[in-house]
């Protein structure tokens, strides 16, 4: 008996908890419910920044959820809903910013940076290539002109022997 | 010339540093209004003084005016109320009130107690007009021109220095319209 009462108490706590949070909406279709969940995650709450409207318990977020539900139930498309939000709260309200001239830098900046980086790497690699074969060739035959320039014959010989010593190791 | 290329990363770093350093002193809470230079949203809501009377966006046209979004649950609204009284009652500037998500009875009591600087007060109990305006926190104050176009939005308290700025803007807009 006691066990049953305890059980009931626990159940009621669980039940209360699930109702204490946010309002729940009924949807006429499963698809609508899925879109609601998706859009509520993508829309940013303007008062409590860095929370989306499905996370936030601010009254404004509740208003936005109410509008979202209304618009989905009146068969509006995702684009229409996002337009509605953006004309009121600006681009700020959408976590996935639209592609427009103001956001080109944001969307294409990383690609441009990557291309620049690739270009720099290619240029540097190309400049390095001719030098390496020259060095390896010099060690087997002669010192590169740049190294032996301005040296006396004795010095040149010494350099040659030093380089060959290196090769034998 | 080649030697200068070495400094590119440093210059880029400094540029980024200055950009981010400036960001430290910006208020992330002020959002640009999406409605600047757009007509005031259409609405049809009761007047606080006479709930049977319906106000629309046409009631806000005719002169350069302020529209103040307020509520009795908003502490900053209380703080700025004395300043609004000064603007509306002493300086005679037209201020429209938008009573946002509030109990009209409490709002009337508040205006009786703290004086009423408003020409007209729109009752927006459900926050629909607030939503159309992009209100994200009371108090907010807008400048509306003669044709009912929103020209400026200030979020937060209106104090003396904010008011001086708003007044200057209103005078410029007035001259433009004339």
CSV table of N, CA, C and O in Angstrom, one decimal, chain A residues 46-47 49 60 63-64 66-67 87-90 92 127, chain B residues 2 28-29 31 34 100-101 126 128 131-132 134-136:
chain,number,residue,atom,x,y,z
A,46,UNK,N,15.9,36.9,-29.6
A,46,UNK,CA,16.6,38.2,-29.6
A,46,UNK,C,16.9,38.8,-28.2
A,46,UNK,O,17.8,39.5,-28.0
A,47,UNK,N,16.1,38.4,-27.2
A,47,UNK,CA,16.4,38.9,-25.8
A,47,UNK,C,17.5,38.1,-25.2
A,47,UNK,O,18.4,38.7,-24.6
A,49,UNK,N,20.4,36.3,-25.9
A,49,UNK,CA,21.2,36.0,-27.0
A,49,UNK,C,22.0,34.7,-26.7
A,49,UNK,O,22.2,34.4,-25.6
A,60,UNK,N,9.5,36.6,-24.9
A,60,UNK,CA,9.6,36.9,-26.3
A,60,UNK,C,9.8,35.6,-27.1
A,60,UNK,O,9.2,35.4,-28.1
A,63,UNK,N,6.5,34.0,-27.4
A,63,UNK,CA,5.7,34.7,-28.5
A,63,UNK,C,6.1,34.2,-29.9
A,63,UNK,O,5.3,33.9,-30.7
A,64,UNK,N,7.5,34.0,-30.0
A,64,UNK,CA,8.0,33.6,-31.3
A,64,UNK,C,7.5,32.2,-31.6
A,64,UNK,O,7.2,31.8,-32.7
A,66,UNK,N,4.9,30.8,-30.5
A,66,UNK,CA,3.4,30.9,-30.8
A,66,UNK,C,3.2,31.2,-32.3
A,66,UNK,O,2.4,30.6,-33.0
A,67,UNK,N,4.0,32.3,-32.7
A,67,UNK,CA,3.9,32.7,-34.1
A,67,UNK,C,4.3,31.6,-35.1
A,67,UNK,O,3.7,31.3,-36.1
A,87,UNK,N,12.3,40.1,-41.4
A,87,UNK,CA,11.9,41.5,-41.5
A,87,UNK,C,11.6,42.2,-40.2
A,87,UNK,O,11.6,43.4,-40.1
A,88,UNK,N,11.4,41.4,-39.2
A,88,UNK,CA,11.1,42.0,-37.8
A,88,UNK,C,12.4,42.1,-37.0
A,88,UNK,O,12.6,43.2,-36.4
A,89,UNK,N,13.2,41.1,-37.0
A,89,UNK,CA,14.3,41.1,-36.1
A,89,UNK,C,15.6,41.2,-36.8
A,89,UNK,O,16.7,41.1,-36.1
A,90,UNK,N,15.6,41.2,-38.1
A,90,UNK,CA,16.9,41.3,-38.8
A,90,UNK,C,17.6,39.9,-39.0
A,90,UNK,O,17.1,38.9,-38.5
A,92,UNK,N,20.0,38.8,-37.6
A,92,UNK,CA,20.4,38.3,-36.3
A,92,UNK,C,19.6,37.1,-35.9
A,92,UNK,O,20.1,36.2,-35.2
A,127,UNK,N,59.1,27.6,-55.9
A,127,UNK,CA,60.3,28.4,-55.8
A,127,UNK,C,61.4,27.5,-55.2
A,127,UNK,O,62.6,27.7,-55.4
B,2,UNK,N,60.6,42.1,-51.8
B,2,UNK,CA,60.4,40.8,-51.2
B,2,UNK,C,60.4,40.8,-49.7
B,2,UNK,O,59.7,40.1,-49.0
B,28,UNK,N,26.8,44.0,-27.3
B,28,UNK,CA,26.2,43.0,-28.2
B,28,UNK,C,24.7,43.0,-28.1
B,28,UNK,O,24.0,42.3,-28.8
B,29,UNK,N,24.1,43.7,-27.1
B,29,UNK,CA,22.7,43.7,-26.9
B,29,UNK,C,21.9,44.7,-27.9
B,29,UNK,O,20.7,44.5,-28.0
B,31,UNK,N,20.7,45.6,-31.2
B,31,UNK,CA,20.6,45.0,-32.5
B,31,UNK,C,20.1,46.1,-33.4
B,31,UNK,O,19.3,47.0,-33.1
B,34,UNK,N,15.4,46.2,-38.1
B,34,UNK,CA,15.2,45.8,-39.5
B,34,UNK,C,14.1,46.8,-40.1
B,34,UNK,O,13.9,46.7,-41.3
B,100,UNK,N,3.1,47.4,-23.7
B,100,UNK,CA,3.5,46.1,-24.2
B,100,UNK,C,3.3,44.9,-23.3
B,100,UNK,O,3.9,44.9,-22.2
B,101,UNK,N,2.5,44.0,-23.6
B,101,UNK,CA,2.3,42.7,-22.8
B,101,UNK,C,2.0,43.1,-21.3
B,101,UNK,O,2.8,42.7,-20.5
B,126,UNK,N,-1.2,41.1,-26.1
B,126,UNK,CA,-0.6,39.9,-26.5
B,126,UNK,C,0.8,40.0,-27.2
B,126,UNK,O,1.4,39.0,-27.5
B,128,UNK,N,1.4,41.4,-30.1
B,128,UNK,CA,1.5,41.2,-31.6
B,128,UNK,C,2.1,42.4,-32.3
B,128,UNK,O,2.9,42.2,-33.2
B,131,UNK,N,5.8,42.3,-31.7
B,131,UNK,CA,6.4,41.4,-32.6
B,131,UNK,C,6.6,42.0,-34.0
B,131,UNK,O,7.7,41.8,-34.6
B,132,UNK,N,5.6,42.7,-34.5
B,132,UNK,CA,5.7,43.3,-35.8
B,132,UNK,C,6.8,44.4,-35.8
B,132,UNK,O,7.4,44.6,-36.8
B,134,UNK,N,9.4,44.3,-34.0
B,134,UNK,CA,10.8,43.7,-33.6
B,134,UNK,C,11.2,44.1,-32.3
B,134,UNK,O,12.4,44.2,-32.0
B,135,UNK,N,10.3,44.3,-31.4
B,135,UNK,CA,10.7,44.7,-30.0
B,135,UNK,C,11.3,43.5,-29.3
B,135,UNK,O,10.7,42.4,-29.4
B,136,UNK,N,12.4,43.7,-28.7
B,136,UNK,CA,13.0,42.5,-28.0
B,136,UNK,C,13.3,42.8,-26.5
B,136,UNK,O,13.8,42.0,-25.8
